[in-house]
Amino acid sequence: MRAFRWRSWLGASVALFLLYGAVNIIAAIVVPSTLVKGGAGATGLVLDPDADAYLAGGKHVLDTLRQTNPKLDTLLVTSMVSMCAQMMAFGILALLVAWFAIRGGQIWGLWAVSGAALAEIPHYAVITTMYSAQGAPVEGGIIGLAPFYVWPVVALALGLVGLRRRNATAMA
């Protein structure tokens, strides 16, 4: 029964990191597909659709950008496509590290995926600061992104508890 307990903690951590990787992969497919098809106004670009539209001068500006300024539309869309390429790479790596390293009880994998996931925080702090300085509404973006910062922390905590219990069981 004791071995099952540590495995369930570690298993929950693995499941959360697998899901985290899968969400990154799905977003890295859906967002560029939507933008390439519909242009810069088809979905949020950086922080939140409302905040992005505010900086662009309104939703109508982004919605008509493909017709009014196709070069700028191309720049914005390809910028997001390139960012999503990085999300795809991270998502695949997160899946593989979670499945092979964390599931195998290797603590380096737990720290690697957690650290990589949380490395976004300083970048989005800069983004929200810049948006806010221009008067853009940032609350929606902060609320929308919060689960992506809480999620890896919870997965890390579950994994650390599972590994600690595994090590305690092995020493007993």
JSON list of C-alpha atoms in Angstrom, two decimals:
[
{"chain": "A", "resi": 1, "resn": "MET", "atom": "CA", "xyz": [0.00, 0.00, 0.00]},
{"chain": "A", "resi": 2, "resn": "ARG", "atom": "CA", "xyz": [2.83, 2.40, 0.82]},
{"chain": "A", "resi": 3, "resn": "ALA", "atom": "CA", "xyz": [4.47, 1.97, -2.61]},
{"chain": "A", "resi": 4, "resn": "PHE", "atom": "CA", "xyz": [1.15, 2.71, -4.26]},
{"chain": "A", "resi": 5, "resn": "ARG", "atom": "CA", "xyz": [0.93, 6.05, -2.44]},
{"chain": "A", "resi": 6, "resn": "TRP", "atom": "CA", "xyz": [4.21, 7.41, -3.76]},
{"chain": "A", "resi": 7, "resn": "ARG", "atom": "CA", "xyz": [3.43, 6.12, -7.22]},
{"chain": "A", "resi": 8, "resn": "SER", "atom": "CA", "xyz": [0.08, 7.89, -7.22]},
{"chain": "A", "resi": 9, "resn": "TRP", "atom": "CA", "xyz": [1.73, 11.20, -6.25]},
{"chain": "A", "resi": 10, "resn": "LEU", "atom": "CA", "xyz": [4.38, 10.77, -8.92]},
{"chain": "A", "resi": 11, "resn": "GLY", "atom": "CA", "xyz": [1.78, 9.51, -11.38]},
{"chain": "A", "resi": 12, "resn": "ALA", "atom": "CA", "xyz": [-0.33, 12.62, -10.82]},
{"chain": "A", "resi": 13, "resn": "SER", "atom": "CA", "xyz": [2.73, 14.76, -11.51]},
{"chain": "A", "resi": 14, "resn": "VAL", "atom": "CA", "xyz": [3.48, 12.85, -14.71]},
{"chain": "A", "resi": 15, "resn": "ALA", "atom": "CA", "xyz": [-0.15, 13.16, -15.82]},
{"chain": "A", "resi": 16, "resn": "LEU", "atom": "CA", "xyz": [-0.15, 16.92, -15.23]},
{"chain": "A", "resi": 17, "resn": "PHE", "atom": "CA", "xyz": [3.10, 17.40, -17.15]},
{"chain": "A", "resi": 18, "resn": "LEU", "atom": "CA", "xyz": [1.86, 15.19, -20.00]},
{"chain": "A", "resi": 19, "resn": "LEU", "atom": "CA", "xyz": [-1.29, 17.26, -20.19]},
{"chain": "A", "resi": 20, "resn": "TYR", "atom": "CA", "xyz": [0.77, 20.46, -20.02]},
{"chain": "A", "resi": 21, "resn": "GLY", "atom": "CA", "xyz": [2.89, 19.29, -22.95]},
{"chain": "A", "resi": 22, "resn": "ALA", "atom": "CA", "xyz": [-0.20, 18.24, -24.92]},
{"chain": "A", "resi": 23, "resn": "VAL", "atom": "CA", "xyz": [-1.88, 21.63, -24.36]},
{"chain": "A", "resi": 24, "resn": "ASN", "atom": "CA", "xyz": [1.25, 23.37, -25.69]},
{"chain": "A", "resi": 25, "resn": "ILE", "atom": "CA", "xyz": [1.26, 21.13, -28.76]},
{"chain": "A", "resi": 26, "resn": "ILE", "atom": "CA", "xyz": [-2.45, 21.66, -29.43]},
{"chain": "A", "resi": 27, "resn": "ALA", "atom": "CA", "xyz": [-2.10, 25.45, -29.04]},
{"chain": "A", "resi": 28, "resn": "ALA", "atom": "CA", "xyz": [0.96, 25.36, -31.33]},
{"chain": "A", "resi": 29, "resn": "ILE", "atom": "CA", "xyz": [-1.23, 23.84, -34.03]},
{"chain": "A", "resi": 30, "resn": "VAL", "atom": "CA", "xyz": [-4.53, 25.69, -33.50]},
{"chain": "A", "resi": 31, "resn": "VAL", "atom": "CA", "xyz": [-3.23, 29.25, -33.07]},
{"chain": "A", "resi": 32, "resn": "PRO", "atom": "CA", "xyz": [-1.05, 29.40, -36.22]},
{"chain": "A", "resi": 33, "resn": "SER", "atom": "CA", "xyz": [-3.69, 27.62, -38.28]},
{"chain": "A", "resi": 34, "resn": "THR", "atom": "CA", "xyz": [-6.29, 30.16, -37.17]},
{"chain": "A", "resi": 35, "resn": "LEU", "atom": "CA", "xyz": [-4.02, 33.12, -37.81]},
{"chain": "A", "resi": 36, "resn": "VAL", "atom": "CA", "xyz": [-2.74, 31.95, -41.20]},
{"chain": "A", "resi": 37, "resn": "LYS", "atom": "CA", "xyz": [-6.32, 31.39, -42.33]},
{"chain": "A", "resi": 38, "resn": "GLY", "atom": "CA", "xyz": [-7.94, 34.46, -40.75]},
{"chain": "A", "resi": 39, "resn": "GLY", "atom": "CA", "xyz": [-5.21, 37.05, -40.32]},
{"chain": "A", "resi": 40, "resn": "ALA", "atom": "CA", "xyz": [-4.01, 38.97, -37.27]},
{"chain": "A", "resi": 41, "resn": "GLY", "atom": "CA", "xyz": [-7.55, 39.57, -35.99]},
{"chain": "A", "resi": 42, "resn": "ALA", "atom": "CA", "xyz": [-8.55, 35.90, -35.98]},
{"chain": "A", "resi": 43, "resn": "THR", "atom": "CA", "xyz": [-7.39, 35.24, -32.40]},
{"chain": "A", "resi": 44, "resn": "GLY", "atom": "CA", "xyz": [-5.25, 36.78, -29.68]},
{"chain": "A", "resi": 45, "resn": "LEU", "atom": "CA", "xyz": [-1.74, 37.65, -30.76]},
{"chain": "A", "resi": 46, "resn": "VAL", "atom": "CA", "xyz": [0.29, 38.17, -27.62]},
{"chain": "A", "resi": 47, "resn": "LEU", "atom": "CA", "xyz": [-1.56, 38.61, -24.35]},
{"chain": "A", "resi": 48, "resn": "ASP", "atom": "CA", "xyz": [-5.31, 38.69, -24.82]},
{"chain": "A", "resi": 49, "resn": "PRO", "atom": "CA", "xyz": [-7.57, 39.56, -27.78]},
{"chain": "A", "resi": 50, "resn": "ASP", "atom": "CA", "xyz": [-8.93, 42.67, -26.05]},
{"chain": "A", "resi": 51, "resn": "ALA", "atom": "CA", "xyz": [-5.52, 43.94, -24.96]},
{"chain": "A", "resi": 52, "resn": "ASP", "atom": "CA", "xyz": [-3.98, 43.22, -28.37]},
{"chain": "A", "resi": 53, "resn": "ALA", "atom": "CA", "xyz": [-6.85, 45.01, -30.13]},
{"chain": "A", "resi": 54, "resn": "TYR", "atom": "CA", "xyz": [-6.47, 47.99, -27.79]},
{"chain": "A", "resi": 55, "resn": "LEU", "atom": "CA", "xyz": [-2.81, 48.42, -28.78]},
{"chain": "A", "resi": 56, "resn": "ALA", "atom": "CA", "xyz": [-3.65, 48.06, -32.47]},
{"chain": "A", "resi": 57, "resn": "GLY", "atom": "CA", "xyz": [-6.32, 50.76, -32.32]},
{"chain": "A", "resi": 58, "resn": "GLY", "atom": "CA", "xyz": [-9.35, 48.50, -32.03]},
{"chain": "A", "resi": 59, "resn": "LYS", "atom": "CA", "xyz": [-10.59, 45.07, -33.05]},
{"chain": "A", "resi": 60, "resn": "HIS", "atom": "CA", "xyz": [-11.67, 46.42, -36.43]},
{"chain": "A", "resi": 61, "resn": "VAL", "atom": "CA", "xyz": [-8.05, 47.42, -37.15]},
{"chain": "A", "resi": 62, "resn": "LEU", "atom": "CA", "xyz": [-6.81, 43.85, -36.58]},
{"chain": "A", "resi": 63, "resn": "ASP", "atom": "CA", "xyz": [-9.80, 42.35, -38.41]},
{"chain": "A", "resi": 64, "resn": "THR", "atom": "CA", "xyz": [-9.11, 44.40, -41.55]},
{"chain": "A", "resi": 65, "resn": "LEU", "atom": "CA", "xyz": [-5.32, 44.42, -41.36]},
{"chain": "A", "resi": 66, "resn": "ARG", "atom": "CA", "xyz": [-4.94, 41.73, -44.04]},
{"chain": "A", "resi": 67, "resn": "GLN", "atom": "CA", "xyz": [-6.70, 44.06, -46.51]},
{"chain": "A", "resi": 68, "resn": "THR", "atom": "CA", "xyz": [-5.42, 47.43, -45.29]},
{"chain": "A", "resi": 69, "resn": "ASN", "atom": "CA", "xyz": [-1.81, 46.52, -44.50]},
{"chain": "A", "resi": 70, "resn": "PRO", "atom": "CA", "xyz": [-0.96, 42.99, -45.69]},
{"chain": "A", "resi": 71, "resn": "LYS", "atom": "CA", "xyz": [2.73, 43.37, -44.88]},
{"chain": "A", "resi": 72, "resn": "LEU", "atom": "CA", "xyz": [2.04, 44.23, -41.23]},
{"chain": "A", "resi": 73, "resn": "ASP", "atom": "CA", "xyz": [-0.52, 41.41, -41.06]},
{"chain": "A", "resi": 74, "resn": "THR", "atom": "CA", "xyz": [2.14, 39.03, -42.39]},
{"chain": "A", "resi": 75, "resn": "LEU", "atom": "CA", "xyz": [4.64, 40.27, -39.81]},
{"chain": "A", "resi": 76, "resn": "LEU", "atom": "CA", "xyz": [2.22, 39.79, -36.91]},
{"chain": "A", "resi": 77, "resn": "VAL", "atom": "CA", "xyz": [0.99, 36.39, -38.10]},
{"chain": "A", "resi": 78, "resn": "THR", "atom": "CA", "xyz": [4.45, 35.00, -38.83]},
{"chain": "A", "resi": 79, "resn": "SER", "atom": "CA", "xyz": [5.71, 36.31, -35.51]},
{"chain": "A", "resi": 80, "resn": "MET", "atom": "CA", "xyz": [3.05, 34.22, -33.77]},
{"chain": "A", "resi": 81, "resn": "VAL", "atom": "CA", "xyz": [3.75, 31.22, -36.01]},
{"chain": "A", "resi": 82, "resn": "SER", "atom": "CA", "xyz": [7.44, 31.39, -35.03]},
{"chain": "A", "resi": 83, "resn": "MET", "atom": "CA", "xyz": [6.51, 31.64, -31.34]},
{"chain": "A", "resi": 84, "resn": "CYS", "atom": "CA", "xyz": [4.22, 28.64, -31.75]},
{"chain": "A", "resi": 85, "resn": "ALA", "atom": "CA", "xyz": [7.13, 26.70, -33.25]},
{"chain": "A", "resi": 86, "resn": "GLN", "atom": "CA", "xyz": [8.88, 27.16, -29.91]},
{"chain": "A", "resi": 87, "resn": "MET", "atom": "CA", "xyz": [5.71, 26.04, -28.09]},
{"chain": "A", "resi": 88, "resn": "MET", "atom": "CA", "xyz": [5.64, 22.91, -30.25]},
{"chain": "A", "resi": 89, "resn": "ALA", "atom": "CA", "xyz": [9.26, 22.14, -29.43]},
{"chain": "A", "resi": 90, "resn": "PHE", "atom": "CA", "xyz": [8.63, 22.68, -25.71]},
{"chain": "A", "resi": 91, "resn": "GLY", "atom": "CA", "xyz": [5.44, 20.62, -25.78]},
{"chain": "A", "resi": 92, "resn": "ILE", "atom": "CA", "xyz": [7.16, 17.65, -27.40]},
{"chain": "A", "resi": 93, "resn": "LEU", "atom": "CA", "xyz": [10.11, 17.89, -25.03]},
{"chain": "A", "resi": 94, "resn": "ALA", "atom": "CA", "xyz": [7.80, 18.18, -22.00]},
{"chain": "A", "resi": 95, "resn": "LEU", "atom": "CA", "xyz": [5.94, 15.04, -23.09]},
{"chain": "A", "resi": 96, "resn": "LEU", "atom": "CA", "xyz": [9.13, 13.06, -23.57]},
{"chain": "A", "resi": 97, "resn": "VAL", "atom": "CA", "xyz": [10.78, 14.19, -20.32]},
{"chain": "A", "resi": 98, "resn": "ALA", "atom": "CA", "xyz": [7.58, 13.56, -18.35]},
{"chain": "A", "resi": 99, "resn": "TRP", "atom": "CA", "xyz": [7.11, 10.11, -19.85]},
{"chain": "A", "resi": 100, "resn": "PHE", "atom": "CA", "xyz": [10.67, 8.85, -19.72]},
{"chain": "A", "resi": 101, "resn": "ALA", "atom": "CA", "xyz": [12.42, 10.80, -16.94]},
{"chain": "A", "resi": 102, "resn": "ILE", "atom": "CA", "xyz": [9.78, 11.87, -14.41]},
{"chain": "A", "resi": 103, "resn": "ARG", "atom": "CA", "xyz": [7.81, 8.64, -14.74]},
{"chain": "A", "resi": 104, "resn": "GLY", "atom": "CA", "xyz": [11.11, 6.83, -14.15]},
{"chain": "A", "resi": 105, "resn": "GLY", "atom": "CA", "xyz": [11.64, 8.77, -10.92]},
{"chain": "A", "resi": 106, "resn": "GLN", "atom": "CA", "xyz": [14.47, 10.98, -12.18]},
{"chain": "A", "resi": 107, "resn": "ILE", "atom": "CA", "xyz": [14.37, 14.26, -10.31]},
{"chain": "A", "resi": 108, "resn": "TRP", "atom": "CA", "xyz": [16.26, 16.16, -12.99]},
{"chain": "A", "resi": 109, "resn": "GLY", "atom": "CA", "xyz": [13.27, 15.70, -15.30]},
{"chain": "A", "resi": 110, "resn": "LEU", "atom": "CA", "xyz": [10.93, 17.15, -12.74]},
{"chain": "A", "resi": 111, "resn": "TRP", "atom": "CA", "xyz": [13.08, 20.24, -12.30]},
{"chain": "A", "resi": 112, "resn": "ALA", "atom": "CA", "xyz": [13.75, 20.59, -16.04]},
{"chain": "A", "resi": 113, "resn": "VAL", "atom": "CA", "xyz": [10.11, 20.66, -17.14]},
{"chain": "A", "resi": 114, "resn": "SER", "atom": "CA", "xyz": [9.09, 22.84, -14.18]},
{"chain": "A", "resi": 115, "resn": "GLY", "atom": "CA", "xyz": [11.88, 25.31, -14.81]},
{"chain": "A", "resi": 116, "resn": "ALA", "atom": "CA", "xyz": [11.15, 25.48, -18.51]},
{"chain": "A", "resi": 117, "resn": "ALA", "atom": "CA", "xyz": [7.44, 26.01, -17.91]},
{"chain": "A", "resi": 118, "resn": "LEU", "atom": "CA", "xyz": [8.04, 28.72, -15.33]},
{"chain": "A", "resi": 119, "resn": "ALA", "atom": "CA", "xyz": [10.62, 30.51, -17.50]},
{"chain": "A", "resi": 120, "resn": "GLU", "atom": "CA", "xyz": [7.67, 32.18, -19.25]},
{"chain": "A", "resi": 121, "resn": "ILE", "atom": "CA", "xyz": [6.80, 34.25, -16.18]},
{"chain": "A", "resi": 122, "resn": "PRO", "atom": "CA", "xyz": [9.46, 36.98, -16.53]},
{"chain": "A", "resi": 123, "resn": "HIS", "atom": "CA", "xyz": [8.64, 37.37, -20.22]},
{"chain": "A", "resi": 124, "resn": "TYR", "atom": "CA", "xyz": [4.94, 37.82, -19.58]},
{"chain": "A", "resi": 125, "resn": "ALA", "atom": "CA", "xyz": [5.72, 40.18, -16.70]},
{"chain": "A", "resi": 126, "resn": "VAL", "atom": "CA", "xyz": [7.53, 42.39, -19.22]},
{"chain": "A", "resi": 127, "resn": "ILE", "atom": "CA", "xyz": [4.68, 42.06, -21.72]},
{"chain": "A", "resi": 128, "resn": "THR", "atom": "CA", "xyz": [1.98, 42.95, -19.19]},
{"chain": "A", "resi": 129, "resn": "THR", "atom": "CA", "xyz": [4.06, 45.89, -17.94]},
{"chain": "A", "resi": 130, "resn": "MET", "atom": "CA", "xyz": [4.47, 47.21, -21.47]},
{"chain": "A", "resi": 131, "resn": "TYR", "atom": "CA", "xyz": [0.78, 46.72, -22.30]},
{"chain": "A", "resi": 132, "resn": "SER", "atom": "CA", "xyz": [-0.28, 48.35, -19.05]},
{"chain": "A", "resi": 133, "resn": "ALA", "atom": "CA", "xyz": [2.01, 51.33, -19.68]},
{"chain": "A", "resi": 134, "resn": "GLN", "atom": "CA", "xyz": [0.08, 51.91, -22.92]},
{"chain": "A", "resi": 135, "resn": "GLY", "atom": "CA", "xyz": [-3.26, 51.70, -21.10]},
{"chain": "A", "resi": 136, "resn": "ALA", "atom": "CA", "xyz": [-4.21, 48.27, -22.45]},
{"chain": "A", "resi": 137, "resn": "PRO", "atom": "CA", "xyz": [-6.44, 46.08, -20.29]},
{"chain": "A", "resi": 138, "resn": "VAL", "atom": "CA", "xyz": [-4.18, 43.32, -18.95]},
{"chain": "A", "resi": 139, "resn": "GLU", "atom": "CA", "xyz": [-6.47, 41.62, -16.43]},
{"chain": "A", "resi": 140, "resn": "GLY", "atom": "CA", "xyz": [-7.89, 39.15, -18.97]},
{"chain": "A", "resi": 141, "resn": "GLY", "atom": "CA", "xyz": [-4.43, 38.10, -20.06]},
{"chain": "A", "resi": 142, "resn": "ILE", "atom": "CA", "xyz": [-3.18, 37.68, -16.50]},
{"chain": "A", "resi": 143, "resn": "ILE", "atom": "CA", "xyz": [-6.23, 35.63, -15.51]},
{"chain": "A", "resi": 144, "resn": "GLY", "atom": "CA", "xyz": [-6.01, 33.56, -18.69]},
{"chain": "A", "resi": 145, "resn": "LEU", "atom": "CA", "xyz": [-2.33, 32.78, -18.18]},
{"chain": "A", "resi": 146, "resn": "ALA", "atom": "CA", "xyz": [-2.45, 32.14, -14.42]},
{"chain": "A", "resi": 147, "resn": "PRO", "atom": "CA", "xyz": [-3.31, 28.44, -14.74]},
{"chain": "A", "resi": 148, "resn": "PHE", "atom": "CA", "xyz": [-0.20, 27.93, -16.85]},
{"chain": "A", "resi": 149, "resn": "TYR", "atom": "CA", "xyz": [1.94, 29.14, -13.95]},
{"chain": "A", "resi": 150, "resn": "VAL", "atom": "CA", "xyz": [0.04, 27.33, -11.22]},
{"chain": "A", "resi": 151, "resn": "TRP", "atom": "CA", "xyz": [-0.15, 24.06, -13.17]},
{"chain": "A", "resi": 152, "resn": "PRO", "atom": "CA", "xyz": [3.62, 23.31, -13.26]},
{"chain": "A", "resi": 153, "resn": "VAL", "atom": "CA", "xyz": [4.03, 24.35, -9.62]},
{"chain": "A", "resi": 154, "resn": "VAL", "atom": "CA", "xyz": [1.34, 21.86, -8.59]},
{"chain": "A", "resi": 155, "resn": "ALA", "atom": "CA", "xyz": [2.90, 19.16, -10.79]},
{"chain": "A", "resi": 156, "resn": "LEU", "atom": "CA", "xyz": [6.34, 19.90, -9.31]},
{"chain": "A", "resi": 157, "resn": "ALA", "atom": "CA", "xyz": [4.99, 19.68, -5.74]},
{"chain": "A", "resi": 158, "resn": "LEU", "atom": "CA", "xyz": [3.23, 16.37, -6.46]},
{"chain": "A", "resi": 159, "resn": "GLY", "atom": "CA", "xyz": [6.36, 14.98, -8.06]},
{"chain": "A", "resi": 160, "resn": "LEU", "atom": "CA", "xyz": [8.59, 16.04, -5.17]},
{"chain": "A", "resi": 161, "resn": "VAL", "atom": "CA", "xyz": [6.23, 14.43, -2.65]},
{"chain": "A", "resi": 162, "resn": "GLY", "atom": "CA", "xyz": [6.12, 11.26, -4.75]},
{"chain": "A", "resi": 163, "resn": "LEU", "atom": "CA", "xyz": [9.90, 11.08, -5.06]},
{"chain": "A", "resi": 164, "resn": "ARG", "atom": "CA", "xyz": [10.39, 11.78, -1.37]},
{"chain": "A", "resi": 165, "resn": "ARG", "atom": "CA", "xyz": [7.94, 9.01, -0.47]},
{"chain": "A", "resi": 166, "resn": "ARG", "atom": "CA", "xyz": [9.59, 6.66, -2.95]},
{"chain": "A", "resi": 167, "resn": "ASN", "atom": "CA", "xyz": [12.97, 7.31, -1.41]},
{"chain": "A", "resi": 168, "resn": "ALA", "atom": "CA", "xyz": [11.57, 6.86, 2.10]},
{"chain": "A", "resi": 169, "resn": "THR", "atom": "CA", "xyz": [9.99, 3.55, 1.03]},
{"chain": "A", "resi": 170, "resn": "ALA", "atom": "CA", "xyz": [13.27, 2.40, -0.54]},
{"chain": "A", "resi": 171, "resn": "MET", "atom": "CA", "xyz": [15.20, 3.19, 2.66]},
{"chain": "A", "resi": 172, "resn": "ALA", "atom": "CA", "xyz": [12.65, 1.42, 4.89]}
]
